[in-house]
Short mmCIF file of C-alpha atoms in Angstrom, two decimals:
data_model
loop_
_atom_site.label_atom_id
_atom_site.label_comp_id
_atom_site.label_asym_id
_atom_site.label_seq_id
_atom_site.Cartn_x
_atom_site.Cartn_y
_atom_site.Cartn_z
CA UNK D 1 15.80 -16.15 -9.67
CA UNK D 2 18.06 -13.18 -10.21
CA UNK D 3 17.07 -10.72 -12.63
CA UNK D 4 18.62 -7.49 -14.49
CA UNK D 5 16.10 -5.18 -15.29
CA UNK D 6 16.86 -2.02 -17.79
CA UNK D 7 14.17 0.53 -18.59
CA UNK D 8 15.70 2.37 -21.67
CA UNK D 9 14.95 5.24 -23.48
CA UNK D 10 16.62 5.68 -26.91
CA UNK D 11 17.00 8.88 -28.88
CA UNK D 12 14.53 9.35 -32.35
CA UNK D 13 16.21 8.11 -35.06
CA UNK D 14 17.96 5.04 -33.53
CA UNK D 15 15.22 2.84 -32.10
CA UNK D 16 14.96 0.65 -34.82
CA UNK D 17 18.56 -0.47 -34.80
CA UNK D 18 18.91 -0.21 -31.12
CA UNK D 19 15.97 -2.57 -30.28
CA UNK D 20 17.31 -5.22 -33.29
CA UNK D 21 20.55 -5.09 -31.80
CA UNK D 22 19.75 -5.72 -27.91
CA UNK D 23 17.24 -8.33 -29.02
CA UNK D 24 20.00 -10.26 -30.80
CA UNK D 25 22.50 -10.07 -28.27
CA UNK D 26 20.29 -11.02 -25.77
CA UNK D 27 19.43 -14.15 -27.17
CA UNK D 28 23.31 -15.20 -27.31
CA UNK D 29 23.36 -14.50 -23.30
CA UNK D 30 24.57 -17.41 -21.84
CA UNK D 31 22.80 -18.92 -18.46
CA UNK D 32 19.81 -16.69 -19.43
CA UNK D 33 16.76 -18.45 -18.05
CA UNK D 34 14.25 -16.07 -19.19
CA UNK D 35 14.72 -12.99 -21.26
CA UNK D 36 12.78 -10.08 -22.47
CA UNK D 37 13.67 -7.38 -24.62
CA UNK D 38 11.09 -5.43 -26.16
CA UNK D 39 9.73 -2.07 -27.17
CA UNK D 40 7.18 -0.26 -24.75
CA UNK D 41 4.03 0.78 -25.89
CA UNK D 42 2.85 3.90 -25.85
CA UNK D 43 1.02 5.40 -22.69
CA UNK D 44 4.03 4.51 -20.23
CA UNK D 45 5.29 6.84 -17.68
CA UNK D 46 9.02 7.73 -17.37
CA UNK D 47 8.76 4.55 -19.17
CA UNK D 48 11.45 4.38 -21.93
CA UNK D 49 11.43 2.90 -25.46
CA UNK D 50 12.83 -0.52 -24.44
CA UNK D 51 12.21 -2.77 -21.76
CA UNK D 52 15.20 -5.29 -20.91
CA UNK D 53 14.69 -7.94 -18.42
CA UNK D 54 16.95 -11.23 -17.64
CA UNK D 55 16.82 -13.82 -15.13
CA UNK D 56 19.21 -16.31 -14.30
CA UNK D 57 19.90 -19.05 -11.32
CA UNK D 58 21.55 -16.29 -9.25
CA UNK D 59 24.06 -13.58 -9.29
CA UNK D 60 26.99 -15.54 -10.21
CA UNK D 61 25.25 -16.62 -13.37
CA UNK D 62 24.20 -12.75 -13.83
CA UNK D 63 27.52 -11.58 -13.62
CA UNK D 64 29.01 -14.41 -15.62
CA UNK D 65 26.74 -13.65 -18.55
CA UNK D 66 27.55 -9.75 -18.17
CA UNK D 67 30.98 -10.61 -18.36
CA UNK D 68 30.63 -12.45 -21.34
CA UNK D 69 31.07 -11.08 -25.14
CA UNK D 70 27.03 -10.46 -25.94
CA UNK D 71 26.95 -9.26 -22.03
CA UNK D 72 29.80 -6.62 -22.62
CA UNK D 73 28.23 -5.76 -25.83
CA UNK D 74 24.98 -5.18 -23.92
CA UNK D 75 27.02 -3.08 -21.52
CA UNK D 76 28.44 -0.90 -24.10
CA UNK D 77 25.04 -0.62 -26.26
CA UNK D 78 23.33 0.90 -23.21
CA UNK D 79 26.00 3.22 -22.23
CA UNK D 80 26.36 4.69 -25.65
CA UNK D 81 25.33 8.46 -24.79
CA UNK D 82 24.91 9.11 -28.55
CA UNK D 83 21.85 6.77 -28.49
CA UNK D 84 20.53 6.30 -24.83
CA UNK D 85 18.95 9.11 -23.59
CA UNK D 86 17.61 7.49 -20.21
CA UNK D 87 18.39 4.76 -18.27
CA UNK D 88 16.77 3.46 -15.23
CA UNK D 89 18.28 -0.26 -13.73
CA UNK D 90 17.73 -2.65 -11.49
CA UNK D 91 19.24 -5.71 -10.06
CA UNK D 92 17.39 -7.88 -8.04
CA UNK D 93 16.54 -11.25 -6.15
CA UNK D 94 12.91 -12.25 -7.34
CA UNK D 95 11.20 -11.22 -3.69
CA UNK D 96 7.37 -12.37 -3.43
CA UNK D 97 5.64 -14.09 -6.44
CA UNK D 98 2.72 -15.50 -7.33
CA UNK D 99 0.24 -16.50 -10.24
CA UNK D 100 0.26 -19.58 -12.49
CA UNK D 101 -1.60 -18.37 -15.44
CA UNK D 102 0.03 -17.98 -18.68
CA UNK D 103 -0.75 -15.07 -21.07
CA UNK D 104 -0.08 -15.68 -24.64
CA UNK D 105 0.31 -12.55 -26.29
CA UNK D 106 -0.04 -10.48 -23.16
CA UNK D 107 1.52 -7.60 -21.39
CA UNK D 108 4.46 -7.27 -19.00
CA UNK D 109 4.13 -4.21 -16.95
CA UNK D 110 7.05 -3.06 -14.37
CA UNK D 111 6.81 -0.29 -11.99
CA UNK D 112 9.83 0.98 -10.47
CA UNK D 113 9.71 2.86 -6.80
CA UNK D 114 11.63 4.46 -4.37
CA UNK D 115 10.50 4.07 -0.99
CA UNK D 116 12.73 7.01 0.77
CA UNK D 117 10.05 8.84 2.96
CA UNK D 118 10.92 7.52 6.55
CA UNK D 119 11.43 3.89 5.11
CA UNK D 120 11.61 2.29 8.72
CA UNK D 121 11.16 -1.41 8.73
CA UNK D 122 7.54 -1.40 9.95
CA UNK D 123 6.51 1.12 7.38
CA UNK D 124 8.13 -1.04 4.41
CA UNK D 125 6.64 -4.04 6.09
CA UNK D 126 3.21 -2.36 5.75
CA UNK D 127 3.78 -1.50 2.40
CA UNK D 128 4.59 -4.92 1.34
CA UNK D 129 1.71 -6.15 3.02
CA UNK D 130 -0.69 -4.01 1.27
CA UNK D 131 0.97 -4.35 -2.30
CA UNK D 132 0.93 -7.98 -1.85
CA UNK D 133 -3.00 -8.53 -1.32
CA UNK D 134 -3.55 -6.44 -4.76
CA UNK D 135 -3.74 -9.68 -7.11
CA UNK D 136 -6.30 -11.47 -4.74
CA UNK D 137 -8.58 -8.51 -5.46
CA UNK D 138 -7.21 -7.59 -9.12
CA UNK D 139 -8.47 -10.56 -10.91
CA UNK D 140 -6.60 -9.29 -14.17
CA UNK D 141 -3.00 -9.95 -12.84
CA UNK D 142 -2.07 -13.37 -13.98
CA UNK D 143 1.58 -13.42 -12.56
CA UNK D 144 3.26 -10.95 -10.41
CA UNK D 145 6.28 -10.43 -8.48
CA UNK D 146 7.17 -7.94 -5.91
CA UNK D 147 11.13 -7.66 -5.10
CA UNK D 148 13.43 -4.83 -3.46
CA UNK D 149 16.48 -3.82 -5.52
CA UNK D 150 20.10 -5.28 -4.52
CA UNK D 151 21.28 -2.22 -6.87
CA UNK D 152 19.67 0.30 -9.05
CA UNK D 153 20.43 3.53 -10.70
CA UNK D 154 18.55 5.99 -12.74
CA UNK D 155 16.45 8.83 -12.30
CA UNK D 156 15.74 7.58 -8.94
CA UNK D 157 17.73 4.95 -6.41
CA UNK D 158 14.96 2.41 -7.00
CA UNK D 159 14.22 0.34 -3.98
CA UNK D 160 11.47 -1.70 -5.15
CA UNK D 161 10.27 -3.70 -8.36
CA UNK D 162 6.46 -4.35 -8.80
CA UNK D 163 5.97 -6.37 -12.03
CA UNK D 164 2.69 -7.80 -13.41
CA UNK D 165 1.39 -9.82 -16.09
CA UNK D 166 -1.77 -9.32 -17.65
CA UNK D 167 -3.62 -11.24 -20.73
CA UNK D 168 -4.00 -7.87 -22.47
CA UNK D 169 -3.60 -3.61 -21.96
CA UNK D 170 -7.29 -3.53 -20.73
CA UNK D 171 -6.16 -5.72 -17.35
CA UNK D 172 -3.63 -3.15 -16.54
CA UNK D 173 -5.42 -0.13 -17.29
CA UNK D 174 -8.82 -1.07 -16.62
CA UNK D 175 -9.39 -3.62 -13.53
CA UNK D 176 -5.83 -2.74 -11.93
CA UNK D 177 -6.42 1.04 -11.98
CA UNK D 178 -9.81 0.80 -11.21
CA UNK D 179 -10.08 -1.62 -8.51
CA UNK D 180 -10.42 0.04 -5.06
CA UNK D 181 -7.69 -1.88 -3.42
CA UNK D 182 -5.44 0.55 -5.48
CA UNK D 183 -7.03 3.91 -5.32
CA UNK D 184 -8.57 3.41 -1.67
CA UNK D 185 -6.16 1.10 -0.16
CA UNK D 186 -2.32 0.90 -1.41
CA UNK D 187 -2.34 4.57 -2.70
CA UNK D 188 -2.09 5.69 0.39
CA UNK D 189 1.61 4.94 0.22
CA UNK D 190 2.18 7.03 -2.97
CA UNK D 191 -0.34 10.03 -2.16
CA UNK D 192 1.71 12.73 -1.16
CA UNK D 193 -0.87 14.15 0.56
CA UNK D 194 -1.32 11.11 3.10
CA UNK D 195 0.44 12.14 6.15
CA UNK D 196 1.87 8.23 5.81
CA UNK D 197 2.99 8.68 2.44
CA UNK D 198 6.14 6.33 1.83
CA UNK D 199 7.06 6.38 -2.11
CA UNK D 200 8.71 9.33 -3.99
CA UNK D 201 6.31 11.02 -6.54
CA UNK D 202 8.74 10.20 -9.40
CA UNK D 203 8.38 6.40 -10.47
CA UNK D 204 8.59 4.35 -13.64
CA UNK D 205 5.30 2.82 -15.23
CA UNK D 206 6.46 0.72 -18.11
CA UNK D 207 4.73 -2.10 -20.02
CA UNK D 208 5.29 -3.92 -23.44
CA UNK D 209 3.64 -6.70 -25.37
CA UNK D 210 5.09 -10.10 -24.43
CA UNK D 211 4.65 -13.83 -25.98
CA UNK D 212 5.81 -15.77 -23.21
CA UNK D 213 5.28 -15.70 -19.41
CA UNK D 214 8.29 -14.19 -17.75
CA UNK D 215 7.26 -13.94 -13.81
CA UNK D 216 7.14 -16.64 -11.07
CA UNK D 217 8.87 -18.98 -12.88
CA UNK D 218 11.12 -20.06 -10.02
CA UNK D 219 9.15 -23.19 -9.43
CA UNK D 220 9.68 -24.62 -13.05
CA UNK D 221 13.04 -24.63 -13.25
CA UNK W 1 -27.62 2.79 -7.36
CA UNK W 2 -27.80 6.59 -7.21
CA UNK W 3 -25.01 9.03 -8.55
CA UNK W 4 -24.78 10.34 -4.98
CA UNK W 5 -24.19 6.69 -3.81
CA UNK W 6 -21.41 6.45 -5.99
CA UNK W 7 -19.24 9.64 -4.87
CA UNK W 8 -16.10 9.00 -3.59
CA UNK W 9 -15.16 11.03 -0.34
CA UNK W 10 -11.52 12.43 0.97
CA UNK W 11 -11.57 13.22 4.45
CA UNK W 12 -8.77 15.51 6.16
CA UNK W 13 -9.26 14.91 9.68
CA UNK W 14 -6.78 17.48 11.76
CA UNK W 15 -6.25 17.97 15.49
CA UNK W 16 -5.11 21.58 15.61
CA UNK W 17 -2.15 22.66 18.29
CA UNK W 18 -4.24 23.98 21.38
CA UNK W 19 -5.51 27.35 20.45
CA UNK W 20 -4.94 27.23 16.96
CA UNK W 21 -8.11 25.48 15.31
CA UNK W 22 -9.60 28.88 13.84
CA UNK W 23 -6.32 30.19 12.54
CA UNK W 24 -5.74 26.66 11.12
CA UNK W 25 -9.17 26.65 9.54
CA UNK W 26 -8.81 29.75 8.05
CA UNK W 27 -5.64 28.88 6.51
CA UNK W 28 -6.86 25.79 5.27
CA UNK W 29 -9.81 27.68 3.49
CA UNK W 30 -7.23 30.52 2.30
CA UNK W 31 -4.28 28.61 1.19
CA UNK W 32 -5.54 25.00 0.54
CA UNK W 33 -9.01 24.67 -0.46
CA UNK W 34 -8.68 27.19 -3.72
CA UNK W 35 -6.03 24.79 -5.22
CA UNK W 36 -8.22 21.78 -4.45
CA UNK W 37 -11.09 23.04 -6.08
CA UNK W 38 -9.29 23.72 -9.25
CA UNK W 39 -8.13 19.93 -8.94
CA UNK W 40 -11.72 18.97 -9.45
CA UNK W 41 -12.66 18.72 -5.63
CA UNK W 42 -15.64 19.59 -4.14
CA UNK W 43 -15.86 20.62 -0.49
CA UNK W 44 -18.78 19.59 0.97
CA UNK W 45 -18.60 20.03 5.05
CA UNK W 46 -16.06 21.95 7.34
CA UNK W 47 -16.90 20.30 10.59
CA UNK W 48 -15.60 21.12 13.91
CA UNK W 49 -15.51 19.36 17.26
CA UNK W 50 -16.29 20.70 19.88
CA UNK W 51 -18.48 23.21 18.35
CA UNK W 52 -16.76 25.85 19.57
CA UNK W 53 -13.37 27.57 19.22
CA UNK W 54 -11.26 26.59 22.17
CA UNK W 55 -8.76 29.52 22.92
CA UNK W 56 -6.56 27.00 24.72
CA UNK W 57 -7.74 23.61 24.14
CA UNK W 58 -7.42 21.13 20.62
CA UNK W 59 -10.31 21.41 18.33
CA UNK W 60 -10.47 18.41 15.77
CA UNK W 61 -11.46 19.26 12.43
CA UNK W 62 -13.06 17.41 9.97
CA UNK W 63 -13.02 18.60 6.07
CA UNK W 64 -14.83 16.38 3.70
CA UNK W 65 -14.79 16.44 -0.24
CA UNK W 66 -16.47 14.60 -2.78
CA UNK W 67 -15.30 13.46 -6.06
CA UNK W 68 -17.87 12.66 -8.68
CA UNK W 69 -16.04 9.41 -10.14
CA UNK W 70 -13.20 7.43 -9.94
CA UNK W 71 -11.28 9.79 -12.73
CA UNK W 72 -11.83 12.80 -10.97
CA UNK W 73 -10.05 10.76 -7.84
CA UNK W 74 -7.12 9.88 -10.28
CA UNK W 75 -6.73 13.41 -11.83
CA UNK W 76 -6.80 15.05 -8.60
CA UNK W 77 -3.88 12.82 -7.26
CA UNK W 78 -1.92 13.04 -10.56
CA UNK W 79 -2.16 17.03 -10.60
CA UNK W 80 -1.58 17.20 -6.42
CA UNK W 81 1.70 15.20 -6.97
CA UNK W 82 3.41 17.08 -9.17
CA UNK W 83 2.51 20.38 -7.67
CA UNK W 84 5.14 22.20 -5.37
CA UNK W 85 2.34 24.44 -3.75
CA UNK W 86 0.67 21.19 -2.44
CA UNK W 87 3.78 19.81 -0.94
CA UNK W 88 4.71 23.16 0.40
CA UNK W 89 1.49 23.51 2.34
CA UNK W 90 1.45 20.04 3.84
CA UNK W 91 5.12 20.10 4.78
CA UNK W 92 6.20 23.44 4.93
CA UNK W 93 2.83 25.69 6.33
CA UNK W 94 0.40 23.34 7.93
CA UNK W 95 2.75 21.41 10.27
CA UNK W 96 2.69 24.80 12.38
CA UNK W 97 -0.75 24.44 13.15
CA UNK W 98 -1.09 20.67 13.41
CA UNK W 99 -0.84 18.26 16.27
CA UNK W 100 -2.00 15.36 14.30
CA UNK W 101 -3.71 14.86 10.97
CA UNK W 102 -5.15 11.88 8.91
CA UNK W 103 -6.38 11.63 5.73
CA UNK W 104 -9.28 8.83 4.24
CA UNK W 105 -10.58 7.98 1.05
CA UNK W 106 -13.91 6.62 1.68
CA UNK W 107 -17.15 5.41 -0.40
CA UNK W 108 -20.77 4.53 0.61
CA UNK W 109 -20.98 1.19 1.96
CA UNK W 110 -23.74 0.32 -0.78
CA UNK W 111 -21.58 1.31 -3.42
CA UNK W 112 -18.49 -1.25 -2.40
CA UNK W 113 -19.97 -3.98 -4.19
CA UNK W 114 -20.24 -1.95 -7.56
CA UNK W 115 -16.73 -0.85 -6.75
CA UNK W 116 -15.43 -4.17 -6.10
CA UNK W 117 -16.93 -5.52 -9.68
CA UNK W 118 -14.16 -4.23 -11.89
#
């Protein structure tokens, strides 16, 4: 699966029109396998006002979709500086993925990281290994993907996309934040006081409501 | 389970450069500790091995911090991450005195089951 992701901040007064147009255009994208275009919920951090995420079979299909009429309109909409005040985006092949429970009326969360402090292959592999153990301990994670960006831009040159689905917001703000696999284990890669920290302090933490499973759909196609 | 058993500890383990143990300890106490205390951390021990300052050898120092709960841990982390003084201390000032260092986040063994049950 090849995915396009945008976390979009929209100027006050333009949100309703922007969201409706984005959702309508997204529904018309040819070749889209999964599409999410939704307003973010209060409580995000550098999380913008809208999350847009569309999956395709491969990068060829993604490029064709974005060259189509609705794709061009989406590009034009998100490049409109009069409305869009922040834009963090990435394209990525789905990396590691897991989980199979559907979250009807659930929550999708995206974290965008920039692992740019001494990112040796060994350190990146250890960071990946530690992150991948989280779903086994955080029982509220229903589906998840950990991917590396093929291209990215925005406030940072994002390198990693860490996505999860939960049944509800409590799953993210409760078990995910409270479990020691997070604060006592994986956090060492993010804590600037650890000598081995890897990930830049600025990150994107954003989430929105969703009515369908987005992640780990490869096996179902 | 007692409140003490639910404390979360952070340990800075520092191996000072030869002859620099005392000066590093003084610098840590003067330039790092006040900010960390403002972030809600409590310094409960400053331990030195061996138990004498070595004018030419290397001292190993342990600074043991306690935090009352997970909210305090996340709060201190968030504040430190955004504080340029913390970055300056660890990246610019402290390295002049340090041969190696590690940081650990720990809890009492008896508390692990409770922490896991979230």
